[in-house]
């Protein structure tokens, strides 16, 4: 690396953060775009259709199985009329799409999407309270939808907004409770002593709620993944993520059959696209959280090359790719489930959230506590 | 009416078996899709696909399909329409507009008295009901098989007489009859009439 | 003929029509209006049963050649040697259905148009026998018919078409060659004959011979080759030829003016009045989508019977002319109606009494003339109109070529000597006494008030077509043709008749009565009505002869009402 760049980066550490942010955006935005394409193609295959298979490289006849579709979709969104109905509450109406999309992206700030690249940890903000930050930000996502529903000033968006707020609050509780046992295991300072020196150096100065710490906890072997240690917690967390991202079978805020398009009924053009991107960004963020909390983050239990912080550039990139691969698996699952399950009735949704998941997650905490106490 | 619902077992109430079943069904469909080349050998793959690759694959238009209405020509290449305006009268969306020739109109066939000066069909208004074909006493207008009617502006989609005649082409039925029978019966209606009149003029 | 036109008959005859005993007058006026014994066809018509017919026409001599009105009848028996008519067992007179003399099984029909009623006879107007006769006649009439309805101008108002649907058969038994006759023959300058379509009813021949008195048409050739024709080298060109197109029951005679212009089923028919002379012939305007296609005479026995002259019938093309006035002109340019009317009202409200003169047109409606006269009285204005004279003929055209001279006289716009005050108006302008001239629908430069004089006055003009006067106007108000507004005319004999609106006026043009109503209201305060009906009823209460005749708009009906002159 040229001297002056190294100097520049040393003197201005915020530049490194900015580069990381750009990097994350550069990866997440295409992922959003292509998860939409994947959604459409997979749904088409499941329904014995073809799906978008035409758009390839612009101005050529190369079709690439429709992989150029995001370009066309984006272009279309930009060219559509950005219509603001006369009856909306304008400020909120204009704010809502941004408010809805931003939290999904902020979550990526604390997620360790790789080990090391060069001298840098592959996490934008290596917070000691990573998980708390995540929950704090995720709960902001509901405001976008509620604002959209409220500002549109018409009945379907309004109902969608109400449903969404009730649903997200309900499932946030179950989600939060389900993660507690994870940290009951992972936030035990004792296990860190057994780590390799690489890991020790890597976790130097981080707190126990740090997400990299959770990754380190799971790096040992396949069965140290918390998905196996805390299956109930994983199950509740997974389903809660579905609910938090308004994915089927929990897409009651949109439910086309009853509410036209729910909270985004009155939106068009790029504003609508922002909601759309927000939903997929939230899916990716949720998948990333699941990967970090339950599936070993960027590690793979195939020896030191994969489960200790990277020394070289290639190893670092491989770790990032592993992380992205794991996210892709979860995205696939979410898409798959969408085309399989029918939508819950609203009372069923509430029933599951409050009367099943909340008690079960509480019981899980107690069970974990008992086991830990007994082991101690 | 009170519907008696089956009581679900504990396992069923857990939803998980149903969900797994769902995975199975969707997977089966996902993989049963023949991902053979979409554009290769349309015939053999056609049955397996429910989606047609439209511009490359064309839908086999069934007989009796009501496409765009066009004017047809008689086998001697003359206009069949005599501007009786019945189609204009019967057209529910008022898509047809005929300008009668007046006293000094041109005709393109010997013995004909009247042919439309202008014959416009607004394809944007046409609803393909086929009333014009049904009402036409001269069998001059037919709903042919064209279903792709596109244009870049509204004016372009008002088809005039020349366009309608060239799109309609020869009256296929009359043409087939002509070819098969080798006679003019039923077609070239005016030719026979004109000939009769000529013969009788000599007789006088 | 409508039932109400028949004078109450003293003597009646009772016959049975389709088994129903009916009482009809013994005598009915014939085509000349002279009483003649009522015929079977007339009797059936009077009781509401239509006997199909081609050659019979109520205003033409009966010729009985088309045979379409064949009906089966039964006659009462002749008195026997004992002087008594044959009776049924129950004591009622016995009737004998008519049969062929040597073929008693075959019913024999009589032609309804020429068979006088016999007391006690029975008419089987819709029996199977009668129907069979009609079918046979229809088939025979259609033998040589070219069946080219899709081309024929008559289609839609063709009796052959109508009766073919009602009384004809789906298929003809005729297998031989059809006879071809001359097509598109110019009988005269306005008439085209298609001899193939002709059924030789001779209505046209009788009309031109007996009504017009021009024995121009006849039938030539023999048998199947019978053809209507003019005398060789002669032209069928009297001024009433187009009536033959109306009375021709088929498409044989067609109007050159209307030939291939528009199918009749598209035409909207509006009741109106011909404006070509003072006769005020009743007409129907045929129009489609704001374009006028033809006049047709409308039956009014008090005015024009069934007929009208060719010159009047063809005098409609000016209505759709390209150069029609359609924008308002004022010193401030083309301003909208409310502004221009306000300005004129203010001007007229401020003028000195006696400094205004009005030249109205005797082609305007009674209502407009009345409003103008009301305005004139208020302003102390001199008013007059313009005379227009032509040659009268023996039938319908009168000398006075203004449509509404009588109306102008009755409303007080002009005197018996129309145009007598024009020179004094010209003098007053020259003397500077008259400073404002209102002209409606006339070119005054042709009548002694030349452009030099017009430059000295404030000139308010309303007209339909441009002329010298409209060019000089300070205020130009585009007006409407009679087909574009409603109103009434009074004809030379004093018959007040109303006409209806067929077309929308072009551009800014508004009916003159609306404009005048606004003006007169602003200047004089005249108020109390909004519609033409209200205006007419108001006028009928103010104008002496209208008041005496107790006219109302509704009371005029379609045929009008007479006033005493």
Coordinates of C-alpha atoms in Angstrom, one line a residue, chain A:
Chain A
X1 CA 0.0 0.0 0.0
X2 CA 1.5 3.4 -0.9
X3 CA 2.9 5.4 1.9
X4 CA 0.7 8.4 1.7
X5 CA -2.5 6.3 1.9
X6 CA -1.4 4.5 5.0
X7 CA -0.5 7.8 6.5
X8 CA -3.8 9.3 5.5
X9 CA -5.7 6.4 7.0
X10 CA -3.7 6.5 10.2
X11 CA -4.3 10.2 10.7
X12 CA -7.9 10.0 9.7
X13 CA -9.5 6.8 11.1
X14 CA -13.0 7.9 10.1
X15 CA -11.9 7.4 6.5
X16 CA -11.6 3.7 7.2
X17 CA -15.1 3.7 8.6
X18 CA -16.3 5.5 5.6
X19 CA -14.7 2.9 3.3
X20 CA -16.2 0.1 5.3
X21 CA -19.6 1.7 5.1
X22 CA -19.3 2.1 1.3
X23 CA -18.1 -1.5 1.1
X24 CA -21.1 -2.7 3.0
X25 CA -23.4 -0.7 0.8
X26 CA -21.7 -1.9 -2.3
X27 CA -22.4 -5.5 -1.2
X28 CA -25.8 -5.1 0.4
X29 CA -27.5 -3.1 -2.4
X30 CA -26.8 -5.7 -5.1
X31 CA -27.9 -8.3 -2.7
X32 CA -31.2 -6.5 -2.2
X33 CA -31.6 -6.2 -6.0
X34 CA -30.7 -9.8 -6.6
X35 CA -32.8 -11.2 -3.8
X36 CA -35.7 -9.6 -5.6
X37 CA -34.8 -11.4 -8.8
X38 CA -34.3 -14.6 -6.8
X39 CA -37.7 -14.2 -5.2
X40 CA -39.3 -13.8 -8.6
X41 CA -37.5 -16.6 -10.2
X42 CA -37.9 -19.0 -7.4
X43 CA -41.6 -18.2 -7.0
X44 CA -42.0 -18.7 -10.7
X45 CA -40.3 -22.1 -10.6
X46 CA -42.4 -23.2 -7.6
X47 CA -45.5 -22.2 -9.5
X48 CA -44.4 -23.8 -12.8
X49 CA -43.8 -20.5 -14.5
X50 CA -40.7 -19.0 -16.0
X51 CA -40.3 -15.7 -14.2
X52 CA -38.2 -12.8 -15.5
X53 CA -35.8 -14.3 -18.0
X54 CA -35.4 -11.5 -20.6
X55 CA -33.4 -8.6 -19.3
X56 CA -29.7 -9.1 -19.7
X57 CA -27.1 -6.7 -20.6
X58 CA -28.7 -3.5 -21.9
X59 CA -28.5 -2.8 -25.6
X60 CA -27.4 -6.3 -26.4
X61 CA -29.2 -9.5 -27.0
X62 CA -27.5 -11.2 -24.2
X63 CA -30.1 -12.3 -21.7
X64 CA -28.1 -13.9 -18.8
X65 CA -31.2 -15.7 -17.6
X66 CA -32.8 -12.4 -16.6
X67 CA -30.0 -11.2 -14.4
X68 CA -30.3 -7.7 -15.8
X69 CA -33.8 -7.4 -14.3
X70 CA -32.8 -5.1 -11.4
X71 CA -31.5 -2.5 -13.8
X72 CA -34.9 -2.5 -15.6
X73 CA -36.8 -2.5 -12.3
X74 CA -34.7 0.4 -11.0
X75 CA -35.0 2.4 -14.2
X76 CA -38.7 1.8 -14.2
X77 CA -39.1 3.0 -10.6
X78 CA -37.2 6.2 -11.4
X79 CA -39.2 6.9 -14.5
X80 CA -42.6 6.4 -13.0
X81 CA -44.5 9.4 -11.9
X82 CA -43.7 10.3 -8.3
X83 CA -47.3 11.0 -7.3
X84 CA -48.3 12.5 -4.0
X85 CA -52.0 12.2 -3.5
X86 CA -53.8 15.4 -2.4
X87 CA -55.1 14.0 0.9
X88 CA -51.9 12.8 2.5
X89 CA -50.0 14.4 5.4
X90 CA -47.1 15.5 3.3
X91 CA -44.1 15.7 5.6
X92 CA -44.7 12.3 7.1
X93 CA -45.7 10.9 3.8
X94 CA -42.3 11.9 2.3
X95 CA -40.4 10.8 5.4
X96 CA -41.9 7.4 5.8
X97 CA -40.1 5.5 3.1
X98 CA -36.7 6.7 4.3
X99 CA -37.6 6.0 7.9
X100 CA -38.7 2.5 6.9
X101 CA -35.5 1.7 5.0
X102 CA -32.8 3.3 7.1
X103 CA -32.9 1.0 10.2
X104 CA -32.4 -2.1 8.1
X105 CA -29.1 -0.6 6.9
X106 CA -28.0 0.7 10.3
X107 CA -28.2 -2.8 11.7
X108 CA -25.2 -3.7 9.4
X109 CA -23.1 -1.3 11.4
X110 CA -22.5 -3.8 14.2
X111 CA -22.6 -7.0 12.3
X112 CA -19.2 -8.7 11.9
X113 CA -19.4 -9.7 8.3
X114 CA -15.9 -11.0 8.2
X115 CA -12.8 -11.5 10.3
X116 CA -9.9 -9.3 9.2
X117 CA -9.0 -7.6 6.0
X118 CA -5.6 -6.1 6.1
X119 CA -5.3 -4.6 9.6
X120 CA -9.0 -3.9 9.9
X121 CA -11.7 -5.9 11.7
X122 CA -14.6 -6.5 9.3
X123 CA -17.2 -4.7 11.3
X124 CA -18.1 -1.1 11.0
X125 CA -18.7 -0.3 14.7
X126 CA -17.3 -2.9 17.0
X127 CA -19.7 -2.1 19.8
X128 CA -19.5 -3.8 23.1
X129 CA -23.3 -3.8 23.3
X130 CA -23.8 -4.9 19.7
X131 CA -26.8 -7.0 20.3
X132 CA -28.6 -4.3 22.3
X133 CA -27.9 -1.8 19.6
X134 CA -29.3 -4.2 17.1
X135 CA -32.6 -4.5 19.0
X136 CA -32.8 -0.8 19.5
X137 CA -32.4 -0.1 15.8
X138 CA -34.7 -2.9 14.6
X139 CA -37.6 -1.6 16.7
X140 CA -37.2 1.8 14.8
X141 CA -38.3 0.0 11.6
X142 CA -41.9 0.0 12.7
X143 CA -42.0 3.8 12.6
X144 CA -41.6 3.9 8.9
X145 CA -44.6 1.7 8.4
X146 CA -46.7 3.3 11.0
X147 CA -45.9 6.7 9.5
X148 CA -46.7 5.5 6.1
X149 CA -50.0 4.2 7.2
X150 CA -50.9 7.3 9.2
X151 CA -49.8 9.9 6.7
X152 CA -51.5 8.3 3.7
X153 CA -54.8 9.3 5.4
X154 CA -56.8 6.5 3.8
X155 CA -58.3 3.4 5.3
X156 CA -56.2 0.6 3.9
X157 CA -52.8 2.1 4.7
X158 CA -54.1 3.0 8.1
X159 CA -55.2 -0.5 8.9
X160 CA -51.9 -1.8 7.5
X161 CA -50.0 0.6 9.8
X162 CA -51.9 -0.4 12.9
X163 CA -51.5 -4.1 12.2
X164 CA -47.8 -3.6 11.6
X165 CA -47.2 -1.8 14.8
X166 CA -49.0 -4.4 16.9
X167 CA -47.3 -7.2 15.1
X168 CA -43.8 -5.8 15.4
X169 CA -44.1 -4.9 19.0
X170 CA -45.4 -8.3 19.9
X171 CA -42.7 -10.2 18.1
X172 CA -39.9 -8.0 19.3
X173 CA -40.6 -9.2 22.8
X174 CA -40.4 -12.8 21.8
X175 CA -37.4 -12.1 19.7
X176 CA -35.6 -10.3 22.5
X177 CA -36.4 -13.1 25.0
X178 CA -35.2 -15.7 22.7
X179 CA -31.8 -14.2 22.4
X180 CA -31.3 -14.0 26.2
X181 CA -30.2 -17.7 26.5
X182 CA -27.7 -17.2 23.7
X183 CA -25.9 -14.6 25.7
X184 CA -26.3 -16.6 28.8
X185 CA -24.0 -19.0 27.1
X186 CA -21.9 -16.7 25.0
X187 CA -21.3 -14.0 27.6
X188 CA -19.7 -16.2 30.0
X189 CA -16.1 -14.9 30.4
X190 CA -14.8 -18.3 31.3
X191 CA -14.7 -19.8 27.8
X192 CA -12.6 -17.0 26.4
X193 CA -9.6 -18.4 28.2
X194 CA -9.6 -21.5 26.0
X195 CA -9.3 -19.5 22.8
X196 CA -6.3 -19.4 20.5
X197 CA -4.0 -16.4 20.7
X198 CA -5.3 -15.1 17.4
X199 CA -8.8 -15.0 18.7
X200 CA -7.6 -13.5 22.0
X201 CA -5.9 -10.7 20.1
X202 CA -8.9 -10.3 17.9
X203 CA -11.3 -9.9 20.9
X204 CA -8.9 -7.7 22.8
X205 CA -10.9 -5.0 24.5
X206 CA -14.4 -6.1 23.5
X207 CA -17.2 -6.7 25.9
X208 CA -19.1 -9.9 26.3
X209 CA -22.2 -8.7 24.4
X210 CA -20.0 -7.9 21.4
X211 CA -21.2 -9.9 18.4
X212 CA -17.7 -11.0 17.4
X213 CA -17.5 -12.5 20.8
X214 CA -20.6 -14.6 19.9
X215 CA -18.9 -15.6 16.7
X216 CA -15.8 -16.6 18.6
X217 CA -17.9 -18.7 21.0
X218 CA -19.3 -20.7 18.0
X219 CA -16.0 -21.1 16.1
X220 CA -14.8 -24.2 17.8
X221 CA -16.8 -26.9 16.0
X222 CA -20.1 -27.4 14.2
X223 CA -21.8 -28.4 17.4
X224 CA -20.7 -25.3 19.2
X225 CA -23.0 -23.4 16.9
X226 CA -25.8 -22.0 19.0
X227 CA -28.4 -23.3 16.5
X228 CA -27.6 -26.7 18.1
X229 CA -27.2 -25.5 21.6
X230 CA -30.3 -23.4 21.6
X231 CA -32.7 -24.9 19.0
X232 CA -35.8 -23.4 20.7
X233 CA -34.3 -20.0 20.8
X234 CA -33.3 -20.3 17.1
X235 CA -36.8 -21.4 16.1
X236 CA -38.4 -18.5 17.9
X237 CA -35.9 -16.1 16.6
X238 CA -36.3 -17.3 13.0
X239 CA -40.0 -17.0 13.1
X240 CA -39.8 -13.6 14.8
X241 CA -37.5 -12.4 12.0
X242 CA -40.2 -13.4 9.5
X243 CA -42.7 -11.4 11.5
X244 CA -40.4 -8.4 11.9
X245 CA -39.6 -8.2 8.2
X246 CA -43.3 -8.6 7.3
X247 CA -42.7 -11.7 5.3
X248 CA -45.3 -14.3 4.6
X249 CA -46.9 -15.9 6.6
X250 CA -46.8 -12.7 8.6
X251 CA -47.4 -10.1 5.9
X252 CA -50.5 -8.8 7.4
X253 CA -49.5 -5.1 7.1
X254 CA -49.6 -5.5 3.4
X255 CA -52.0 -8.4 2.8
X256 CA -53.1 -7.6 -0.7
X257 CA -56.3 -9.6 -0.5
X258 CA -57.7 -7.4 2.2
X259 CA -55.8 -4.2 2.3
X260 CA -55.0 -3.6 -1.4
X261 CA -51.3 -3.2 -0.6
X262 CA -51.5 -2.1 3.1
X263 CA -49.3 0.7 4.3
X264 CA -47.7 1.4 0.9
X265 CA -51.0 1.6 -1.1
X266 CA -50.7 5.3 -1.7
X267 CA -47.1 5.2 -2.8
X268 CA -45.7 5.1 -6.2
X269 CA -42.4 5.3 -8.1
X270 CA -39.2 5.5 -6.1
X271 CA -40.9 5.9 -2.8
X272 CA -42.6 2.6 -3.2
X273 CA -39.3 1.2 -4.3
X274 CA -37.7 2.4 -1.1
X275 CA -40.3 0.4 0.9
X276 CA -39.5 -2.5 -1.2
X277 CA -35.8 -2.2 -0.8
X278 CA -36.3 -1.7 2.9
X279 CA -38.1 -5.0 3.2
X280 CA -35.4 -6.9 1.4
X281 CA -32.6 -5.0 3.3
X282 CA -34.4 -6.0 6.5
X283 CA -34.4 -9.6 5.3
X284 CA -30.7 -9.5 4.7
X285 CA -30.1 -7.9 8.1
X286 CA -32.2 -10.4 9.8
X287 CA -30.4 -13.3 8.0
X288 CA -27.1 -11.7 9.0
X289 CA -28.2 -11.6 12.6
X290 CA -29.3 -15.3 12.5
X291 CA -25.9 -16.2 11.0
X292 CA -24.0 -14.3 13.6
X293 CA -26.1 -15.4 16.6
X294 CA -26.8 -19.0 15.7
X295 CA -24.7 -20.2 12.8
X296 CA -21.2 -19.3 13.6
X297 CA -21.0 -16.0 11.7
X298 CA -18.2 -16.0 9.2
X299 CA -16.6 -19.1 10.6
X300 CA -16.7 -22.6 9.2
X301 CA -15.8 -25.6 11.4
X302 CA -13.2 -26.8 8.9
X303 CA -10.0 -26.0 10.7
X304 CA -8.0 -23.0 11.6
X305 CA -8.0 -21.4 8.1
X306 CA -11.7 -21.0 8.4
X307 CA -12.4 -20.5 12.1
X308 CA -9.7 -18.1 13.3
X309 CA -9.3 -14.4 12.3
X310 CA -7.7 -14.0 9.0
X311 CA -4.0 -13.3 8.6
X312 CA -3.9 -12.6 4.9
X313 CA -6.1 -10.8 2.3
X314 CA -7.3 -14.0 0.6
X315 CA -8.4 -15.6 3.8
X316 CA -10.2 -12.4 4.9
X317 CA -12.1 -12.4 1.6
X318 CA -13.0 -16.0 1.9
X319 CA -14.4 -15.3 5.4
X320 CA -16.6 -12.6 4.0
X321 CA -17.8 -14.9 1.2
X322 CA -18.6 -17.6 3.8
X323 CA -20.7 -15.0 5.6
X324 CA -22.5 -13.9 2.5
X325 CA -23.1 -17.6 1.6
X326 CA -24.7 -18.3 4.9
X327 CA -26.9 -15.2 4.5
X328 CA -27.9 -16.4 1.0
X329 CA -29.0 -19.7 2.5
X330 CA -31.3 -17.9 5.0
X331 CA -32.6 -15.6 2.2
X332 CA -33.4 -18.7 0.2
X333 CA -35.3 -20.2 3.1
X334 CA -37.3 -17.0 3.6
X335 CA -38.2 -16.9 -0.1
X336 CA -39.1 -20.5 -0.1
X337 CA -41.4 -20.2 2.9
X338 CA -43.1 -17.2 1.3
X339 CA -44.4 -19.4 -1.6
X340 CA -45.4 -22.2 0.7
X341 CA -47.4 -21.0 3.6
X342 CA -50.6 -19.1 3.6
X343 CA -51.0 -15.9 5.6
X344 CA -52.0 -16.3 9.2
X345 CA -55.2 -14.8 10.5
X346 CA -54.6 -11.8 12.7
X347 CA -55.8 -13.5 15.9
X348 CA -53.6 -16.5 15.1
X349 CA -50.7 -14.2 14.7
X350 CA -51.3 -12.6 18.1
X351 CA -52.0 -15.9 19.6
X352 CA -48.6 -17.3 18.5
X353 CA -46.7 -14.2 19.5
X354 CA -48.1 -13.8 23.0
X355 CA -49.4 -17.1 24.1
X356 CA -46.8 -19.4 22.6
X357 CA -43.5 -17.7 21.9
X358 CA -43.4 -15.5 24.9
X359 CA -43.9 -18.3 27.5
X360 CA -41.7 -20.7 25.5
X361 CA -38.9 -18.2 25.3
X362 CA -39.2 -17.4 29.1
X363 CA -39.2 -21.1 29.8
X364 CA -36.1 -21.5 27.6
X365 CA -34.3 -18.8 29.7
X366 CA -35.2 -20.6 32.9
X367 CA -34.2 -24.0 31.4
X368 CA -30.9 -22.6 30.3
X369 CA -30.3 -21.1 33.7
X370 CA -31.0 -24.4 35.4
X371 CA -28.7 -26.2 33.1
X372 CA -25.9 -23.6 33.6
X373 CA -26.4 -23.7 37.4
X374 CA -26.3 -27.4 37.4
X375 CA -23.2 -27.5 35.3
X376 CA -21.5 -25.0 37.6

